[in-house]
One Martini backbone bead per residue (centre of mass of N, CA, C, O) as a GRO file, in nm:
protein
  459
    1MET     BB    1   4.727  -2.007  -4.805
    2THR     BB    2   4.688  -2.298  -4.669
    3THR     BB    3   4.838  -2.578  -4.567
    4GLY     BB    4   4.602  -2.777  -4.642
    5THR     BB    5   4.598  -2.679  -4.955
    6ARG     BB    6   4.901  -2.775  -5.016
    7ALA     BB    7   4.871  -3.040  -4.877
    8ARG     BB    8   4.926  -3.400  -4.935
    9THR     BB    9   4.805  -3.699  -4.847
   10SER     BB   10   4.753  -4.031  -4.887
   11LEU     BB   11   4.490  -4.041  -4.731
   12VAL     BB   12   4.333  -3.823  -4.879
   13ALA     BB   13   4.364  -3.946  -5.158
   14ALA     BB   14   4.209  -4.205  -5.095
   15LEU     BB   15   3.942  -4.071  -5.023
   16LEU     BB   16   3.893  -3.928  -5.295
   17LEU     BB   17   3.867  -4.190  -5.464
   18ALA     BB   18   3.590  -4.264  -5.296
   19VAL     BB   19   3.439  -4.048  -5.418
   20THR     BB   20   3.103  -3.975  -5.518
   21ALA     BB   21   3.036  -3.807  -5.806
   22LEU     BB   22   2.794  -3.627  -5.920
   23PRO     BB   23   2.640  -3.473  -6.146
   24ALA     BB   24   2.651  -3.171  -6.271
   25SER     BB   25   2.463  -2.872  -6.204
   26ALA     BB   26   2.281  -2.582  -6.258
   27ALA     BB   27   2.185  -2.337  -6.036
   28ALA     BB   28   2.295  -2.139  -6.251
   29ALA     BB   29   2.416  -2.003  -6.531
   30ASP     BB   30   2.699  -1.915  -6.347
   31THR     BB   31   2.680  -2.206  -6.188
   32THR     BB   32   2.838  -2.466  -6.026
   33HIS     BB   33   2.682  -2.780  -5.951
   34VAL     BB   34   2.744  -3.014  -5.673
   35ASP     BB   35   2.688  -3.355  -5.609
   36GLY     BB   36   2.779  -3.572  -5.327
   37ARG     BB   37   2.978  -3.854  -5.189
   38LEU     BB   38   3.105  -3.997  -4.915
   39PRO     BB   39   3.240  -4.266  -4.756
   40SER     BB   40   3.046  -4.219  -4.498
   41GLY     BB   41   2.761  -4.109  -4.660
   42ALA     BB   42   2.783  -3.830  -4.698
   43THR     BB   43   2.669  -3.540  -4.825
   44TYR     BB   44   2.716  -3.283  -5.084
   45LEU     BB   45   2.770  -2.929  -5.155
   46MET     BB   46   2.837  -2.728  -5.460
   47ASP     BB   47   2.898  -2.371  -5.529
   48VAL     BB   48   3.035  -2.222  -5.834
   49PRO     BB   49   3.114  -1.942  -5.965
   50ALA     BB   50   3.247  -1.799  -6.242
   51ASN     BB   51   3.345  -1.550  -6.034
   52TRP     BB   52   3.548  -1.662  -5.855
   53ASN     BB   53   3.734  -1.518  -5.570
   54GLY     BB   54   3.887  -1.772  -5.394
   55THR     BB   55   3.659  -1.820  -5.185
   56VAL     BB   56   3.573  -2.055  -4.929
   57LEU     BB   57   3.265  -2.174  -4.777
   58LEU     BB   58   3.230  -2.364  -4.481
   59PHE     BB   59   2.928  -2.515  -4.398
   60SER     BB   60   2.761  -2.561  -4.081
   61HIS     BB   61   2.502  -2.716  -3.965
   62GLY     BB   62   2.253  -2.791  -3.777
   63TYR     BB   63   2.053  -2.966  -3.598
   64ALA     BB   64   1.950  -3.305  -3.682
   65SER     BB   65   1.695  -3.542  -3.622
   66GLY     BB   66   1.545  -3.663  -3.840
   67PRO     BB   67   1.580  -3.855  -4.112
   68ALA     BB   68   1.649  -3.616  -4.244
   69ASN     BB   69   1.982  -3.531  -4.433
   70PRO     BB   70   2.075  -3.264  -4.565
   71ALA     BB   71   2.267  -3.080  -4.741
   72GLN     BB   72   2.462  -2.778  -4.663
   73ASN     BB   73   2.592  -2.427  -4.784
   74ALA     BB   74   2.377  -2.242  -4.624
   75PRO     BB   75   2.156  -2.067  -4.417
   76ASP     BB   76   2.013  -1.930  -4.678
   77ASP     BB   77   1.889  -1.827  -4.976
   78ALA     BB   78   1.952  -1.523  -4.967
   79THR     BB   79   2.248  -1.544  -4.883
   80LYS     BB   80   2.339  -1.728  -5.110
   81ALA     BB   81   2.282  -1.536  -5.347
   82LEU     BB   82   2.473  -1.308  -5.256
   83LEU     BB   83   2.737  -1.477  -5.252
   84LEU     BB   84   2.735  -1.565  -5.549
   85GLN     BB   85   2.736  -1.278  -5.669
   86ARG     BB   86   3.031  -1.228  -5.511
   87GLY     BB   87   3.206  -1.515  -5.566
   88TYR     BB   88   3.141  -1.748  -5.378
   89ALA     BB   89   3.220  -2.052  -5.250
   90LEU     BB   90   2.990  -2.327  -5.168
   91ILE     BB   91   3.008  -2.554  -4.884
   92GLY     BB   92   2.868  -2.881  -4.772
   93SER     BB   93   2.740  -3.112  -4.539
   94SER     BB   94   2.538  -3.357  -4.366
   95TYR     BB   95   2.655  -3.573  -4.238
   96ALA     BB   96   2.633  -3.906  -4.162
   97THR     BB   97   2.469  -3.802  -3.911
   98THR     BB   98   2.253  -3.735  -3.676
   99GLY     BB   99   2.269  -3.513  -3.429
  100TRP     BB  100   2.542  -3.561  -3.209
  101ALA     BB  101   2.783  -3.543  -3.478
  102VAL     BB  102   3.089  -3.462  -3.433
  103THR     BB  103   3.248  -3.728  -3.527
  104ASP     BB  104   3.135  -3.667  -3.824
  105ALA     BB  105   3.137  -3.365  -3.902
  106VAL     BB  106   3.433  -3.289  -3.912
  107PRO     BB  107   3.539  -3.497  -4.125
  108ASP     BB  108   3.323  -3.427  -4.344
  109GLN     BB  109   3.406  -3.133  -4.385
  110LEU     BB  110   3.702  -3.190  -4.464
  111ALA     BB  111   3.634  -3.377  -4.704
  112THR     BB  112   3.484  -3.161  -4.863
  113LEU     BB  113   3.726  -2.976  -4.898
  114SER     BB  114   3.897  -3.181  -5.052
  115ALA     BB  115   3.699  -3.224  -5.287
  116PHE     BB  116   3.706  -2.936  -5.385
  117THR     BB  117   4.010  -2.917  -5.448
  118GLU     BB  118   4.015  -3.150  -5.653
  119ARG     BB  119   3.810  -3.004  -5.856
  120PHE     BB  120   3.892  -2.665  -5.828
  121GLY     BB  121   4.108  -2.612  -5.635
  122ALA     BB  122   4.279  -2.393  -5.466
  123ALA     BB  123   4.226  -2.177  -5.229
  124SER     BB  124   4.302  -1.857  -5.108
  125ARG     BB  125   4.043  -1.894  -4.908
  126THR     BB  126   3.930  -2.027  -4.583
  127ILE     BB  127   3.595  -2.042  -4.443
  128ALA     BB  128   3.445  -2.114  -4.147
  129TRP     BB  129   3.089  -2.185  -4.099
  130GLY     BB  130   2.808  -2.152  -3.856
  131ARG     BB  131   2.495  -2.271  -3.703
  132SER     BB  132   2.457  -2.347  -3.399
  133TYR     BB  133   2.572  -2.648  -3.411
  134GLY     BB  134   2.759  -2.538  -3.640
  135GLY     BB  135   2.921  -2.353  -3.447
  136PHE     BB  136   3.044  -2.588  -3.297
  137VAL     BB  137   3.183  -2.724  -3.537
  138THR     BB  138   3.352  -2.480  -3.620
  139THR     BB  139   3.511  -2.461  -3.350
  140ALA     BB  140   3.636  -2.740  -3.372
  141ILE     BB  141   3.793  -2.682  -3.628
  142ALA     BB  142   3.953  -2.436  -3.523
  143GLU     BB  143   4.103  -2.600  -3.294
  144ARG     BB  144   4.191  -2.884  -3.457
  145HIS     BB  145   4.209  -2.743  -3.781
  146PRO     BB  146   4.374  -2.468  -3.864
  147ASP     BB  147   4.523  -2.564  -4.135
  148ARG     BB  148   4.234  -2.561  -4.311
  149ILE     BB  149   4.213  -2.256  -4.225
  150ASP     BB  150   4.178  -1.889  -4.179
  151GLY     BB  151   3.876  -1.881  -4.058
  152SER     BB  152   3.584  -1.791  -3.840
  153ILE     BB  153   3.216  -1.843  -3.798
  154SER     BB  154   2.979  -1.791  -3.537
  155LEU     BB  155   2.625  -1.866  -3.526
  156CYS     BB  156   2.451  -1.922  -3.261
  157GLY     BB  157   2.641  -2.095  -3.085
  158LEU     BB  158   2.768  -2.384  -2.902
  159VAL     BB  159   3.033  -2.238  -2.737
  160GLN     BB  160   3.023  -2.401  -2.451
  161GLY     BB  161   2.972  -2.686  -2.505
  162GLY     BB  162   2.862  -2.998  -2.412
  163VAL     BB  163   2.868  -3.006  -2.101
  164ALA     BB  164   2.740  -2.730  -2.050
  165ASN     BB  165   2.482  -2.777  -2.206
  166TRP     BB  166   2.372  -3.029  -2.040
  167ASN     BB  167   2.374  -2.897  -1.768
  168ASN     BB  168   2.183  -2.647  -1.842
  169THR     BB  169   1.944  -2.830  -1.939
  170LEU     BB  170   1.890  -2.959  -1.656
  171ASP     BB  171   1.806  -2.727  -1.460
  172PRO     BB  172   1.507  -2.653  -1.547
  173VAL     BB  173   1.388  -2.948  -1.521
  174PHE     BB  174   1.455  -2.986  -1.227
  175ALA     BB  175   1.275  -2.754  -1.128
  176LEU     BB  176   1.006  -2.845  -1.249
  177LYS     BB  177   0.985  -3.118  -1.111
  178THR     BB  178   1.026  -3.029  -0.812
  179LEU     BB  179   0.786  -2.796  -0.815
  180LEU     BB  180   0.547  -2.938  -1.015
  181ALA     BB  181   0.646  -3.278  -1.013
  182PRO     BB  182   0.745  -3.455  -0.747
  183ASP     BB  183   0.569  -3.741  -0.807
  184SER     BB  184   0.705  -3.805  -1.052
  185ASP     BB  185   0.874  -4.030  -1.312
  186VAL     BB  186   1.056  -3.840  -1.457
  187PRO     BB  187   1.319  -3.862  -1.671
  188LEU     BB  188   1.619  -3.666  -1.699
  189VAL     BB  189   1.792  -3.926  -1.734
  190ASN     BB  190   1.843  -4.211  -1.876
  191ILE     BB  191   1.691  -4.246  -2.150
  192ALA     BB  192   1.578  -4.509  -2.321
  193ASP     BB  193   1.400  -4.350  -2.548
  194GLN     BB  194   1.197  -4.173  -2.759
  195THR     BB  195   0.938  -4.253  -2.618
  196ALA     BB  196   1.028  -4.164  -2.334
  197ALA     BB  197   1.085  -3.873  -2.414
  198ASP     BB  198   0.798  -3.797  -2.497
  199ALA     BB  199   0.662  -3.863  -2.226
  200ALA     BB  200   0.825  -3.666  -2.052
  201ALA     BB  201   0.752  -3.407  -2.206
  202ASN     BB  202   0.444  -3.430  -2.168
  203THR     BB  203   0.430  -3.433  -1.860
  204LEU     BB  204   0.580  -3.160  -1.807
  205THR     BB  205   0.400  -2.985  -1.987
  206ALA     BB  206   0.140  -3.027  -1.826
  207ALA     BB  207   0.250  -2.895  -1.566
  208VAL     BB  208   0.305  -2.619  -1.695
  209ASP     BB  209   0.020  -2.555  -1.792
  210SER     BB  210  -0.106  -2.560  -1.512
  211ALA     BB  211   0.080  -2.345  -1.375
  212GLN     BB  212   0.002  -2.098  -1.564
  213THR     BB  213  -0.286  -2.048  -1.402
  214THR     BB  214  -0.090  -1.941  -1.174
  215ALA     BB  215   0.108  -1.739  -0.990
  216GLU     BB  216   0.290  -1.957  -0.870
  217GLY     BB  217   0.353  -2.105  -1.134
  218ARG     BB  218   0.476  -1.867  -1.289
  219ALA     BB  219   0.713  -1.820  -1.098
  220ARG     BB  220   0.840  -2.106  -1.138
  221ILE     BB  221   0.887  -2.084  -1.439
  222ALA     BB  222   1.076  -1.839  -1.418
  223LEU     BB  223   1.292  -1.983  -1.258
  224ALA     BB  224   1.363  -2.196  -1.468
  225ALA     BB  225   1.434  -1.992  -1.692
  226ALA     BB  226   1.668  -1.849  -1.535
  227LEU     BB  227   1.864  -2.104  -1.531
  228HIS     BB  228   1.877  -2.055  -1.869
  229ASN     BB  229   1.838  -1.758  -1.971
  230ILE     BB  230   1.551  -1.689  -2.055
  231PRO     BB  231   1.407  -1.456  -2.227
  232GLY     BB  232   1.132  -1.221  -2.247
  233TRP     BB  233   1.250  -1.207  -2.551
  234ASN     BB  234   1.233  -1.490  -2.812
  235GLN     BB  235   1.048  -1.373  -3.056
  236PRO     BB  236   0.965  -1.193  -3.338
  237THR     BB  237   0.642  -1.220  -3.281
  238GLN     BB  238   0.694  -1.065  -3.026
  239PRO     BB  239   0.630  -0.835  -2.827
  240ARG     BB  240   0.814  -0.604  -2.665
  241PRO     BB  241   0.871  -0.578  -2.353
  242ALA     BB  242   0.889  -0.417  -2.092
  243ALA     BB  243   1.122  -0.401  -1.844
  244THR     BB  244   0.860  -0.431  -1.613
  245ASP     BB  245   0.695  -0.665  -1.769
  246TRP     BB  246   0.665  -0.953  -1.616
  247ASP     BB  247   0.422  -1.097  -1.745
  248ALA     BB  248   0.514  -1.088  -2.042
  249GLN     BB  249   0.781  -1.229  -2.001
  250GLN     BB  250   0.665  -1.493  -1.888
  251ALA     BB  251   0.490  -1.570  -2.130
  252ASN     BB  252   0.736  -1.608  -2.316
  253GLN     BB  253   0.882  -1.822  -2.144
  254TYR     BB  254   0.668  -2.039  -2.146
  255GLU     BB  255   0.704  -2.109  -2.448
  256ALA     BB  256   1.009  -2.176  -2.428
  257VAL     BB  257   0.991  -2.405  -2.226
  258LYS     BB  258   0.823  -2.590  -2.407
  259GLY     BB  259   1.040  -2.602  -2.628
  260LEU     BB  260   1.261  -2.731  -2.456
  261LEU     BB  261   1.105  -2.992  -2.394
  262LYS     BB  262   1.061  -3.074  -2.698
  263ILE     BB  263   1.369  -3.057  -2.800
  264ALA     BB  264   1.619  -3.097  -2.569
  265ALA     BB  265   1.562  -3.230  -2.278
  266PHE     BB  266   1.498  -3.527  -2.420
  267ASN     BB  267   1.547  -3.608  -2.718
  268ARG     BB  268   1.840  -3.499  -2.746
  269ARG     BB  269   1.950  -3.628  -2.498
  270GLN     BB  270   1.906  -3.924  -2.570
  271GLU     BB  271   2.091  -3.920  -2.818
  272SER     BB  272   2.351  -3.831  -2.666
  273GLU     BB  273   2.360  -4.071  -2.467
  274VAL     BB  274   2.412  -4.287  -2.675
  275ARG     BB  275   2.686  -4.176  -2.768
  276ALA     BB  276   2.814  -4.159  -2.467
  277GLY     BB  277   2.697  -4.403  -2.278
  278GLY     BB  278   2.535  -4.177  -2.115
  279ASN     BB  279   2.542  -3.949  -1.859
  280PRO     BB  280   2.713  -3.615  -1.885
  281SER     BB  281   2.548  -3.497  -1.636
  282TRP     BB  282   2.509  -3.252  -1.355
  283ASN     BB  283   2.406  -3.132  -0.991
  284THR     BB  284   2.621  -3.167  -0.804
  285GLY     BB  285   2.679  -2.891  -0.590
  286VAL     BB  286   2.451  -2.708  -0.665
  287ASP     BB  287   2.359  -2.362  -0.624
  288TYR     BB  288   2.056  -2.215  -0.698
  289ALA     BB  289   2.090  -1.937  -0.573
  290LYS     BB  290   2.350  -1.861  -0.724
  291LEU     BB  291   2.243  -1.905  -1.008
  292LEU     BB  292   2.025  -1.688  -0.993
  293GLY     BB  293   2.218  -1.447  -0.921
  294ARG     BB  294   2.343  -1.476  -1.237
  295SER     BB  295   2.094  -1.398  -1.375
  296SER     BB  296   1.939  -1.197  -1.621
  297VAL     BB  297   1.623  -1.260  -1.471
  298ARG     BB  298   1.599  -1.225  -1.152
  299LYS     BB  299   1.405  -0.984  -1.110
  300GLU     BB  300   1.152  -1.115  -1.219
  301VAL     BB  301   1.136  -1.342  -1.010
  302THR     BB  302   1.109  -1.171  -0.754
  303GLU     BB  303   0.846  -1.025  -0.846
  304LEU     BB  304   0.665  -1.277  -0.888
  305TYR     BB  305   0.687  -1.387  -0.602
  306LYS     BB  306   0.573  -1.141  -0.464
  307LYS     BB  307   0.297  -1.138  -0.611
  308ALA     BB  308   0.229  -1.446  -0.512
  309GLY     BB  309   0.324  -1.495  -0.211
  310LEU     BB  310   0.610  -1.633  -0.244
  311SER     BB  311   0.888  -1.827  -0.148
  312LEU     BB  312   1.198  -1.823  -0.278
  313ARG     BB  313   1.372  -1.944  -0.055
  314ALA     BB  314   1.212  -2.208  -0.029
  315ASP     BB  315   1.248  -2.310  -0.323
  316LEU     BB  316   1.557  -2.314  -0.318
  317ALA     BB  317   1.575  -2.514  -0.085
  318THR     BB  318   1.433  -2.743  -0.232
  319LEU     BB  319   1.641  -2.771  -0.455
  320ASN     BB  320   1.893  -2.816  -0.257
  321ARG     BB  321   1.752  -3.088  -0.128
  322ALA     BB  322   1.733  -3.241  -0.366
  323PRO     BB  323   1.796  -3.494  -0.544
  324ARG     BB  324   2.068  -3.581  -0.729
  325ILE     BB  325   2.279  -3.574  -1.025
  326SER     BB  326   2.495  -3.796  -1.188
  327ALA     BB  327   2.756  -3.869  -1.371
  328ASP     BB  328   2.889  -4.059  -1.612
  329PRO     BB  329   3.216  -4.099  -1.648
  330ALA     BB  330   3.232  -4.201  -1.945
  331ALA     BB  331   3.040  -3.989  -2.068
  332LEU     BB  332   3.198  -3.743  -1.977
  333ALA     BB  333   3.458  -3.816  -2.125
  334TRP     BB  334   3.337  -3.809  -2.408
  335MET     BB  335   3.231  -3.515  -2.403
  336SER     BB  336   3.505  -3.386  -2.344
  337ARG     BB  337   3.665  -3.501  -2.590
  338THR     BB  338   3.448  -3.416  -2.833
  339SER     BB  339   3.272  -3.134  -2.690
  340THR     BB  340   3.521  -2.967  -2.576
  341PHE     BB  341   3.694  -2.676  -2.504
  342THR     BB  342   4.010  -2.496  -2.484
  343GLY     BB  343   4.045  -2.193  -2.634
  344ARG     BB  344   4.243  -2.256  -2.875
  345LEU     BB  345   4.336  -2.002  -3.093
  346THR     BB  346   4.505  -1.947  -3.430
  347LYS     BB  347   4.249  -1.822  -3.558
  348PRO     BB  348   4.016  -1.623  -3.655
  349GLN     BB  349   3.714  -1.527  -3.465
  350LEU     BB  350   3.359  -1.478  -3.521
  351SER     BB  351   3.098  -1.413  -3.281
  352VAL     BB  352   2.738  -1.443  -3.317
  353HIS     BB  353   2.443  -1.294  -3.147
  354THR     BB  354   2.144  -1.300  -3.022
  355ILE     BB  355   1.974  -1.162  -2.739
  356GLY     BB  356   1.685  -1.354  -2.789
  357ASP     BB  357   1.783  -1.652  -2.697
  358ALA     BB  358   1.646  -1.964  -2.582
  359LEU     BB  359   1.809  -2.216  -2.683
  360VAL     BB  360   2.089  -2.029  -2.717
  361PRO     BB  361   2.204  -1.843  -2.509
  362VAL     BB  362   2.409  -1.562  -2.500
  363GLN     BB  363   2.595  -1.673  -2.260
  364THR     BB  364   2.782  -1.854  -2.430
  365GLU     BB  365   2.988  -1.625  -2.490
  366SER     BB  366   3.114  -1.622  -2.208
  367ALA     BB  367   3.233  -1.906  -2.220
  368LEU     BB  368   3.420  -1.857  -2.459
  369LYS     BB  369   3.584  -1.621  -2.347
  370ARG     BB  370   3.693  -1.769  -2.100
  371ALA     BB  371   3.854  -1.984  -2.253
  372VAL     BB  372   4.025  -1.798  -2.437
  373THR     BB  373   4.157  -1.635  -2.214
  374ALA     BB  374   4.293  -1.876  -2.064
  375ALA     BB  375   4.450  -1.950  -2.350
  376ARG     BB  376   4.560  -1.682  -2.481
  377SER     BB  377   4.336  -1.604  -2.746
  378GLY     BB  378   4.195  -1.316  -2.754
  379SER     BB  379   4.306  -1.193  -3.031
  380GLU     BB  380   4.117  -1.397  -3.214
  381LEU     BB  381   3.860  -1.277  -3.070
  382ARG     BB  382   3.521  -1.186  -3.166
  383GLN     BB  383   3.215  -1.014  -3.059
  384ALA     BB  384   2.860  -1.009  -3.151
  385TYR     BB  385   2.535  -0.821  -3.161
  386THR     BB  386   2.182  -0.863  -3.199
  387ASP     BB  387   1.860  -0.693  -3.201
  388ASN     BB  388   1.707  -0.994  -3.145
  389ALA     BB  389   1.481  -1.249  -3.170
  390GLY     BB  390   1.585  -1.564  -3.152
  391HIS     BB  391   1.714  -1.835  -3.343
  392CYS     BB  392   1.905  -1.734  -3.595
  393THR     BB  393   1.783  -1.422  -3.676
  394PHE     BB  394   1.940  -1.342  -3.931
  395SER     BB  395   2.034  -1.142  -4.168
  396PRO     BB  396   2.198  -1.111  -4.453
  397ALA     BB  397   2.343  -0.851  -4.374
  398GLU     BB  398   2.469  -0.954  -4.105
  399GLN     BB  399   2.632  -1.188  -4.233
  400LEU     BB  400   2.802  -1.020  -4.431
  401ALA     BB  401   2.935  -0.841  -4.219
  402ALA     BB  402   3.089  -1.065  -4.079
  403LEU     BB  403   3.252  -1.160  -4.319
  404HIS     BB  404   3.393  -0.887  -4.393
  405THR     BB  405   3.533  -0.854  -4.118
  406LEU     BB  406   3.707  -1.107  -4.135
  407GLU     BB  407   3.848  -1.039  -4.400
  408ASP     BB  408   3.995  -0.792  -4.292
  409ARG     BB  409   4.160  -0.947  -4.084
  410LEU     BB  410   4.308  -1.127  -4.297
  411THR     BB  411   4.434  -0.890  -4.464
  412THR     BB  412   4.561  -0.697  -4.217
  413GLY     BB  413   4.599  -0.850  -3.917
  414ARG     BB  414   4.344  -0.685  -3.796
  415TRP     BB  415   4.106  -0.555  -3.598
  416THR     BB  416   3.816  -0.400  -3.754
  417GLY     BB  417   3.488  -0.304  -3.722
  418THR     BB  418   3.347  -0.449  -3.442
  419ASP     BB  419   3.155  -0.246  -3.397
  420PRO     BB  420   2.824  -0.177  -3.422
  421ALA     BB  421   2.835   0.058  -3.626
  422SER     BB  422   3.013  -0.080  -3.839
  423LEU     BB  423   2.838  -0.331  -3.881
  424THR     BB  424   2.581  -0.183  -3.965
  425PHE     BB  425   2.699  -0.035  -4.206
  426ARG     BB  426   2.795  -0.290  -4.356
  427ALA     BB  427   2.516  -0.422  -4.379
  428THR     BB  428   2.373  -0.200  -4.541
  429LYS     BB  429   2.571  -0.212  -4.779
  430ALA     BB  430   2.532  -0.519  -4.852
  431ASP     BB  431   2.199  -0.499  -4.757
  432PRO     BB  432   1.932  -0.271  -4.767
  433THR     BB  433   1.672  -0.487  -4.744
  434THR     BB  434   1.787  -0.568  -4.460
  435PRO     BB  435   1.857  -0.591  -4.146
  436ALA     BB  436   2.049  -0.375  -3.904
  437ARG     BB  437   2.129  -0.482  -3.543
  438TYR     BB  438   2.374  -0.380  -3.409
  439VAL     BB  439   2.490  -0.398  -3.060
  440PRO     BB  440   2.552  -0.321  -2.752
  441TYR     BB  441   2.691  -0.599  -2.554
  442ARG     BB  442   2.679  -0.787  -2.229
  443PRO     BB  443   2.692  -1.079  -2.110
  444THR     BB  444   2.628  -1.280  -1.883
  445PRO     BB  445   2.714  -1.535  -1.719
  446TYR     BB  446   2.747  -1.850  -1.744
  447PRO     BB  447   2.621  -2.071  -1.527
  448ARG     BB  448   2.791  -2.358  -1.639
  449PRO     BB  449   3.094  -2.375  -1.702
  450TYR     BB  450   3.294  -2.580  -1.946
  451ASP     BB  451   3.643  -2.648  -1.980
  452LEU     BB  452   3.977  -2.746  -2.039
  453ALA     BB  453   4.082  -2.504  -1.848
  454HIS     BB  454   3.821  -2.595  -1.636
  455PRO     BB  455   3.762  -2.910  -1.525
  456ALA     BB  456   3.626  -2.836  -1.225
  457ASP     BB  457   3.386  -2.720  -1.335
  458GLY     BB  458   3.007  -2.663  -1.330
  459ARG     BB  459   2.887  -2.496  -1.047
   0.00000   0.00000   0.00000
């Protein structure tokens, strides 16, 4: 039992009195289902099976753009059903607001945990877990409130932290604008509103579509993709290209680049800038030739430039000469304070990533390991990888394997079975009907890491 589930402060008690619990309904014949609302306005979900095994799983959901903002307590319906069958209590909140809502998400998740304890009693074990942006929220809980949990699992998480995320989201669009639309007035930062964000995304997408029709344009799109480590196989629906099929890899990256423009580079950036009070990212001092040299797909870029008869050195020089973007100091301070990690883990964490993720590239795991190692918390962290394309495309079997592996660590006090063969075996045993694809993998370094153990980095 964690310290947080044993201790009660008057503040928490007061908050619980303000919780509006809605009538419970049965999610299944043997499961108690509770919908509720927190004082912040966030809603929550709780599902507690009759055969509750004493473990509560606090699920943090991914980025929600709004206006819909439903509470979630599991990553998907199939995994949820398996967990309930095995006796786990599942809880999670909506967070009070959508978007880059870390300042709401963390307290709302903890308040949900308190509300659960008030209604159902103290859990014997509390595990925080989440996926995508929810992996970021989970890691924030693990660092800042370890007394409330026993361990954590991040799935496809933004575990590089907020400053690193927005820096590296800037790099590919900076390259696209500089090389494909140098005369455009597309704002890459300090975006006025969502209408301006839509217009900027549409303008740069049109330039990318036009560039894709020529060999020179395709090479430049590949260069921009490489600065973000977008893999050449990044969706489960794509046939997996051969290792040297540069054209097929670039075609897959082209689709991912357009997705990046549509999803994160403008609309989500604009929302995060509103929260931060300005632009929290920069590329002053960045050497894009060095950045490409560290990319996982640099070989593809060199081959496509060679095929197009285009000078890669000249384009990199153009990027390095182009006017740079500086961060707003106050916005950077806000993002550092609220959304950047120290690497200090005091409870075990298992972080899992697909190797073919274009939205949150697998290299984020390198950034997490770097921070945790610098903070001398390496014994608390283990990382694992699944051989699949797409963002958060884990099977129920793979997610249950991660959970059971963390549980073993909590029970025995040491990590065992974190190798790919053991994880795959455990996944198959947990659910033989869905894929088990754990593989040996070591991601290349994250392009521009930034954590509170290395505050001068990011270049």
